[in-house]
């Protein structure tokens, strides 16, 4: 291996030479801002190129761009942004010593025939960097939805990103789990991204301006996660005029307010709340009946000792509500300075109490019948805020200073008891469910300081550097029957990270990005080094080869409680000397062909993961820690195929992902490698949208292999000294069974309307609106969510819990 010191010296010599060479050129720098023409809001990650030349860049989070050492003969800029009309900017007779103000007009569908310029992406656009894409929530209402326009649900339609099932808006990216994604909202870390039993993400699309997704091989400025990054930028609001709007659908209502502040700033407030705890419409009841009521219950052969045969029927309709609130105040005292204060709050409350009467209970002796009451009360939510100061010190140099804090709280209370009935009394009550905690409380507090610098040194080198300091505290407690402490842990940690990165353009064809991130972690008293590299080679004007490699560490664990009787719960713990930080190594290679109309891309990935944690309350004798925790490794490998029609009235994409995710825990499952619970071998997705006049039509079809699960095989009882009996469950090998394959078709239609003048033309700065219909699972396929096993009754019941069937939803939005 080459000496690192020699390599560093060689790199510095080359860097100095390129500074000298490019410093002698007399070309001009072209700089400016890209903004929305109506609201004046900056547009981050817009593409800016010089027409007819292979020279381009991307705006930063504040909409600023600079093209270094542009040729004197450059006379036209092309600016692209998702959901906007391409701006062709003539710069021939413009004073380029001052920043340009490039104003972008939104795509408006007003006539029966429309003409869309190439490169006018509607929903998402792949980046020039490997495994990176830009996603805009602006056009999401045109896609089928479940009543809420949902950012994460839409991301699940992209290759390599899976939702696993209808009941999860979490992102499983290239074999990673949702906790292995770094999710940032205006710099604050969001730990739980679900609303409404996991059916919706916790982010209101009306409050989000832009989403950057890194599916792997992400740059050195990001850290603390194994799999990917989802970086959301909130809207700043209209700086020219006060605007407001509202929306309603079959589950919730929402509102938004935008207003200028002192001519140099803006304020935006958006709120959303479900109303199902106040008004339970027929649509709401049908929605929940399809989710919880239509369950096939099978009877197994009764255990020795007999019991009455037949099915047991449960009818429940959980009581719940959720809300979220976003607010952001932005102020520009000068053109070089931007101050932004962001706030986010979101919470869910769920009461899933169930009653089951006329049950015969094994172990109680004689013919004992009663009513079993399961009380389950859950609430969870996020609270966060951030303050950011962005400063453009020089045309080529800018910094961001960020303070952020976030809190995640989850409280779960479950009590199971027997009441009334014949042949049973309090003195003969049988205790069941040793594998269940009656109370679980989890809290995360995250306080973060970040400093990021961006230096456009010259055409060849763009230097990024910064520091990231985090204080993270986790607290978890689980008890059984109010007296038995199953597990309790409180931890406080500090992380001190520094990174340095160079985006090195070797020539017009080759680009190399080298980065190093170093983290000091106080709980283990160690330094963790994360070198990263990526390379792009433009084989032709249309064909690009890409590759990436990198090391990544994660200093917080999301522990999933394996629940073999149905469903799973999770909690978070800070890493320490006992629960070592997780680590991964990414290998990615790809090739893409792109022209004005189409994109074809293939990417292969391989990811090694270490220090994974499996948590099980089964009876175990060889646990790695505390009789409950097991440590192991994992591997995820796969390949993604994408064909996209990028623009035009008809556009969309086809994708196929082949992925294999396996975990190995030496002291769990007898050391046998098993498929991860989120493993989906095959996943095919088809998305099509069509716009004509004021109408937008779309359809999506998804097919995925069934996910693996663990099945209980038998149950036995032990008599305790107290006179009670305790049940123990024998299960199959981990994830040795698979659910049936999953597939569904969704369709939607939306209509745009607005105020017109006497000639039928659209009025400027007036009201507009949108209404639409979506149908989820059009052909009503019975997709299985998971299987529930009830071993406390005779006969044992096996219940296929179905995902959503045929579900129509309506929505209306108005903006003034």
Short mmCIF file of C-alpha atoms in Angstrom, two decimals, residues 116-394:
data_model
loop_
_atom_site.label_atom_id
_atom_site.label_comp_id
_atom_site.label_asym_id
_atom_site.label_seq_id
_atom_site.Cartn_x
_atom_site.Cartn_y
_atom_site.Cartn_z
CA UNK A 116 -43.16 21.05 -22.83
CA UNK A 117 -39.52 21.82 -23.44
CA UNK A 118 -37.00 19.05 -23.01
CA UNK A 119 -35.39 18.90 -19.57
CA UNK A 120 -38.57 20.18 -17.87
CA UNK A 121 -38.65 17.48 -15.24
CA UNK A 122 -41.98 17.10 -13.47
CA UNK A 123 -41.31 15.19 -10.22
CA UNK A 124 -37.69 14.12 -9.82
CA UNK A 125 -34.34 14.37 -11.55
CA UNK A 126 -31.23 12.29 -11.18
CA UNK A 127 -28.04 14.11 -10.27
CA UNK A 128 -24.73 14.00 -12.05
CA UNK A 129 -23.41 12.36 -8.87
CA UNK A 130 -23.85 8.64 -8.35
CA UNK A 131 -26.93 7.44 -6.41
CA UNK A 132 -28.17 11.00 -5.88
CA UNK A 133 -31.45 12.54 -7.02
CA UNK A 134 -33.43 15.75 -6.59
CA UNK A 135 -37.10 15.45 -5.74
CA UNK A 136 -39.74 18.18 -5.79
CA UNK A 137 -43.02 17.92 -3.81
CA UNK A 138 -44.67 20.54 -6.05
CA UNK A 139 -46.17 18.03 -8.51
CA UNK A 140 -46.92 15.18 -6.07
CA UNK A 141 -50.68 15.75 -6.12
CA UNK A 142 -50.68 14.30 -9.64
CA UNK A 143 -49.63 10.88 -8.29
CA UNK A 144 -52.04 8.41 -6.66
CA UNK A 145 -52.20 8.75 -2.89
CA UNK A 146 -54.06 7.56 0.18
CA UNK A 147 -55.75 10.85 0.82
CA UNK A 148 -52.57 12.70 1.81
CA UNK A 149 -49.97 13.95 -0.64
CA UNK A 150 -46.99 12.12 0.80
CA UNK A 151 -43.31 12.75 0.08
CA UNK A 152 -41.98 9.45 1.43
CA UNK A 153 -44.73 7.42 -0.26
CA UNK A 154 -43.70 8.99 -3.56
CA UNK A 155 -40.03 8.23 -2.89
CA UNK A 156 -40.98 4.56 -2.48
CA UNK A 157 -41.83 4.53 -6.19
CA UNK A 158 -38.16 5.05 -7.12
CA UNK A 159 -35.72 2.20 -7.84
CA UNK A 160 -33.84 0.88 -4.82
CA UNK A 161 -36.29 2.47 -2.36
CA UNK A 162 -38.89 0.20 -0.81
CA UNK A 163 -41.72 0.72 1.65
CA UNK A 164 -41.98 -3.02 2.47
CA UNK A 165 -45.75 -2.76 3.03
CA UNK A 166 -48.76 -0.41 2.93
CA UNK A 167 -48.43 0.21 6.66
CA UNK A 168 -45.05 1.88 6.48
CA UNK A 169 -44.01 5.19 4.97
CA UNK A 170 -40.47 4.51 6.17
CA UNK A 171 -37.79 4.11 3.51
CA UNK A 172 -35.86 0.87 3.10
CA UNK A 173 -33.07 1.96 0.80
CA UNK A 174 -30.83 -0.65 -0.80
CA UNK A 175 -31.29 -3.11 2.03
CA UNK A 176 -31.01 -0.55 4.80
CA UNK A 177 -33.68 0.10 7.41
CA UNK A 178 -35.41 3.45 8.12
CA UNK A 179 -33.19 4.16 11.13
CA UNK A 180 -30.12 3.86 8.87
CA UNK A 181 -31.32 6.89 6.87
CA UNK A 182 -30.22 10.32 8.01
CA UNK A 183 -33.43 12.36 7.74
CA UNK A 184 -32.89 16.12 8.04
CA UNK A 185 -35.48 18.89 7.96
CA UNK A 186 -33.79 22.29 7.72
CA UNK A 187 -30.82 20.75 9.52
CA UNK A 188 -32.71 19.17 12.43
CA UNK A 189 -32.62 15.38 12.71
CA UNK A 190 -36.01 13.66 12.56
CA UNK A 191 -36.01 10.20 14.15
CA UNK A 192 -39.53 8.96 13.45
CA UNK A 193 -41.08 9.77 10.09
CA UNK A 194 -44.53 8.15 10.41
CA UNK A 195 -48.09 9.34 10.94
CA UNK A 196 -51.30 7.36 11.16
CA UNK A 197 -50.06 3.83 11.96
CA UNK A 198 -47.20 4.34 9.53
CA UNK A 199 -49.45 4.97 6.54
CA UNK A 200 -48.25 8.55 6.03
CA UNK A 201 -44.95 10.29 6.55
CA UNK A 202 -44.73 13.00 9.17
CA UNK A 203 -43.90 15.73 6.64
CA UNK A 204 -46.51 18.03 5.17
CA UNK A 205 -45.69 18.34 1.46
CA UNK A 206 -47.06 21.91 1.41
CA UNK A 207 -44.24 22.97 3.75
CA UNK A 208 -41.35 21.34 1.83
CA UNK A 209 -39.53 23.00 -1.06
CA UNK A 210 -36.93 20.45 -2.07
CA UNK A 211 -35.70 16.96 -1.17
CA UNK A 212 -32.21 15.62 -1.81
CA UNK A 213 -31.86 11.83 -1.67
CA UNK A 214 -28.54 9.98 -1.52
CA UNK A 215 -29.22 6.24 -1.92
CA UNK A 216 -25.62 5.35 -1.07
CA UNK A 217 -22.05 6.55 -1.34
CA UNK A 218 -23.06 9.90 0.15
CA UNK A 219 -20.43 12.67 0.55
CA UNK A 220 -18.33 13.43 3.62
CA UNK A 221 -20.47 16.36 4.77
CA UNK A 222 -23.04 13.81 5.96
CA UNK A 223 -22.45 11.23 8.67
CA UNK A 224 -23.91 9.23 11.51
CA UNK A 225 -25.92 6.78 9.37
CA UNK A 226 -25.16 3.59 7.47
CA UNK A 227 -27.43 3.61 4.47
CA UNK A 228 -28.57 6.90 2.97
CA UNK A 229 -29.49 10.55 3.41
CA UNK A 230 -32.83 12.32 2.91
CA UNK A 231 -32.25 16.08 3.24
CA UNK A 232 -35.46 18.16 3.20
CA UNK A 233 -35.45 21.93 2.74
CA UNK A 234 -38.50 23.76 4.04
CA UNK A 235 -40.19 26.57 2.15
CA UNK A 236 -39.27 30.10 3.19
CA UNK A 237 -42.52 31.72 2.08
CA UNK A 238 -43.57 34.50 -0.28
CA UNK A 239 -41.45 37.66 0.04
CA UNK A 240 -43.71 39.74 -2.24
CA UNK A 241 -47.30 39.17 -1.14
CA UNK A 242 -49.35 37.58 1.62
CA UNK A 243 -50.80 34.28 0.45
CA UNK A 244 -52.85 31.61 2.17
CA UNK A 245 -54.47 28.33 1.28
CA UNK A 246 -56.26 25.35 2.70
CA UNK A 247 -56.97 21.74 1.81
CA UNK A 248 -59.23 18.94 2.91
CA UNK A 249 -59.39 15.22 2.24
CA UNK A 250 -61.14 12.22 3.77
CA UNK A 251 -58.80 12.12 6.76
CA UNK A 252 -57.45 15.57 7.53
CA UNK A 253 -57.56 19.31 6.97
CA UNK A 254 -54.58 21.58 6.39
CA UNK A 255 -53.78 25.23 6.00
CA UNK A 256 -50.83 27.39 4.97
CA UNK A 257 -49.97 31.08 5.40
CA UNK A 258 -47.12 32.96 3.68
CA UNK A 259 -46.28 36.61 4.21
CA UNK A 260 -43.40 39.05 3.68
CA UNK A 261 -41.56 40.46 6.70
CA UNK A 262 -40.14 44.02 6.65
CA UNK A 263 -39.43 43.85 2.91
CA UNK A 264 -36.36 41.72 3.58
CA UNK A 265 -37.79 38.51 4.90
CA UNK A 266 -40.68 36.12 4.90
CA UNK A 267 -42.70 33.91 7.23
CA UNK A 268 -44.52 30.68 6.51
CA UNK A 269 -46.83 28.65 8.75
CA UNK A 270 -48.41 25.34 7.74
CA UNK A 271 -50.53 23.02 9.86
CA UNK A 272 -52.29 19.71 9.33
CA UNK A 273 -54.59 17.68 11.58
CA UNK A 274 -56.74 14.62 11.15
CA UNK A 275 -60.38 14.97 12.19
CA UNK A 276 -61.24 11.29 12.62
CA UNK A 277 -61.53 11.63 16.40
CA UNK A 278 -64.20 14.32 15.88
CA UNK A 279 -66.10 13.20 12.77
CA UNK A 280 -66.25 9.57 11.77
CA UNK A 281 -67.64 9.68 8.26
CA UNK A 282 -68.74 6.64 6.27
CA UNK A 283 -65.57 7.01 4.24
CA UNK A 284 -63.51 6.88 7.44
CA UNK A 285 -65.36 3.76 8.62
CA UNK A 286 -64.90 2.05 5.28
CA UNK A 287 -61.23 2.93 5.37
CA UNK A 288 -60.75 1.29 8.77
CA UNK A 289 -62.95 -1.67 8.00
CA UNK A 290 -60.75 -2.42 5.01
CA UNK A 291 -57.67 -2.10 7.20
CA UNK A 292 -58.73 -3.93 10.37
CA UNK A 293 -62.05 -5.63 9.72
CA UNK A 294 -61.54 -7.86 6.70
CA UNK A 295 -59.23 -10.45 8.22
CA UNK A 296 -59.23 -14.16 7.35
CA UNK A 297 -59.06 -16.26 10.50
CA UNK A 298 -58.00 -19.90 10.20
CA UNK A 299 -58.39 -22.60 12.86
CA UNK A 300 -55.46 -24.86 13.57
CA UNK A 301 -55.70 -28.35 15.05
CA UNK A 302 -56.49 -27.99 18.78
CA UNK A 303 -53.83 -28.89 21.31
CA UNK A 304 -54.21 -32.02 23.46
CA UNK A 305 -56.83 -31.39 26.09
CA UNK A 306 -59.35 -30.18 23.55
CA UNK A 307 -61.55 -27.17 23.81
CA UNK A 308 -64.43 -25.76 21.89
CA UNK A 309 -63.91 -25.47 18.17
CA UNK A 310 -64.75 -22.56 15.91
CA UNK A 311 -63.43 -19.15 15.02
CA UNK A 312 -63.09 -16.24 17.40
CA UNK A 313 -64.04 -12.89 15.90
CA UNK A 314 -62.66 -9.53 16.95
CA UNK A 315 -64.13 -6.24 15.79
CA UNK A 316 -62.13 -3.13 16.53
CA UNK A 317 -61.80 0.36 15.14
CA UNK A 318 -58.86 2.17 16.74
CA UNK A 319 -59.38 5.74 17.90
CA UNK A 320 -56.64 8.08 16.80
CA UNK A 321 -55.61 11.52 15.64
CA UNK A 322 -52.43 13.12 14.39
CA UNK A 323 -51.16 16.59 13.64
CA UNK A 324 -48.06 18.40 12.45
CA UNK A 325 -47.00 22.03 12.42
CA UNK A 326 -44.25 23.73 10.42
CA UNK A 327 -43.10 27.33 10.78
CA UNK A 328 -40.15 29.21 9.30
CA UNK A 329 -38.96 32.80 9.60
CA UNK A 330 -36.35 33.97 7.09
CA UNK A 331 -34.61 37.35 7.03
CA UNK A 332 -32.08 38.81 4.57
CA UNK A 333 -30.50 41.93 6.13
CA UNK A 334 -28.09 42.03 3.18
CA UNK A 335 -27.85 40.12 -0.09
CA UNK A 336 -24.95 38.17 1.37
CA UNK A 337 -26.64 37.13 4.62
CA UNK A 338 -29.64 34.90 5.27
CA UNK A 339 -30.96 34.07 8.73
CA UNK A 340 -33.57 31.33 9.07
CA UNK A 341 -35.42 30.05 12.15
CA UNK A 342 -37.37 26.81 11.62
CA UNK A 343 -39.79 24.93 13.86
CA UNK A 344 -41.46 21.53 13.52
CA UNK A 345 -43.87 19.58 15.71
CA UNK A 346 -45.74 16.38 14.94
CA UNK A 347 -47.62 13.93 17.13
CA UNK A 348 -49.84 10.83 16.93
CA UNK A 349 -52.23 9.43 19.53
CA UNK A 350 -53.61 5.92 19.15
CA UNK A 351 -56.06 3.94 21.32
CA UNK A 352 -56.24 0.37 20.05
CA UNK A 353 -58.24 -1.21 22.89
CA UNK A 354 -59.86 -4.54 21.96
CA UNK A 355 -62.34 -6.87 23.67
CA UNK A 356 -62.84 -10.58 22.93
CA UNK A 357 -65.67 -12.39 24.70
CA UNK A 358 -66.76 -15.99 25.19
CA UNK A 359 -63.24 -17.40 25.29
CA UNK A 360 -62.19 -20.71 26.80
CA UNK A 361 -58.85 -20.21 28.52
CA UNK A 362 -56.31 -23.02 28.70
CA UNK A 363 -54.58 -23.52 32.03
CA UNK A 364 -57.43 -22.13 34.12
CA UNK A 365 -58.90 -25.55 34.92
CA UNK A 366 -62.37 -26.79 34.05
CA UNK A 367 -64.66 -24.92 31.68
CA UNK A 368 -63.52 -21.36 32.21
CA UNK A 369 -64.84 -18.64 29.90
CA UNK A 370 -64.43 -14.92 30.02
CA UNK A 371 -63.89 -11.64 28.19
CA UNK A 372 -60.31 -10.71 27.42
CA UNK A 373 -59.62 -6.97 27.27
CA UNK A 374 -56.47 -5.72 25.58
CA UNK A 375 -55.82 -2.06 26.29
CA UNK A 376 -53.18 -0.49 24.05
CA UNK A 377 -52.50 3.24 24.31
CA UNK A 378 -49.70 4.70 22.22
CA UNK A 379 -48.52 8.22 21.53
CA UNK A 380 -45.42 9.30 19.70
CA UNK A 381 -44.08 12.44 18.13
CA UNK A 382 -41.24 14.74 17.12
CA UNK A 383 -40.41 18.27 18.21
CA UNK A 384 -37.58 20.25 16.69
CA UNK A 385 -36.17 23.64 15.78
CA UNK A 386 -33.12 25.04 14.02
CA UNK A 387 -31.36 28.35 13.48
CA UNK A 388 -29.20 28.84 10.40
CA UNK A 389 -26.97 31.68 9.28
CA UNK A 390 -25.82 31.52 5.67
CA UNK A 391 -23.13 33.95 4.55
CA UNK A 392 -21.72 34.55 1.06
CA UNK A 393 -18.33 35.98 2.05
CA UNK A 394 -17.03 36.06 -1.51
#
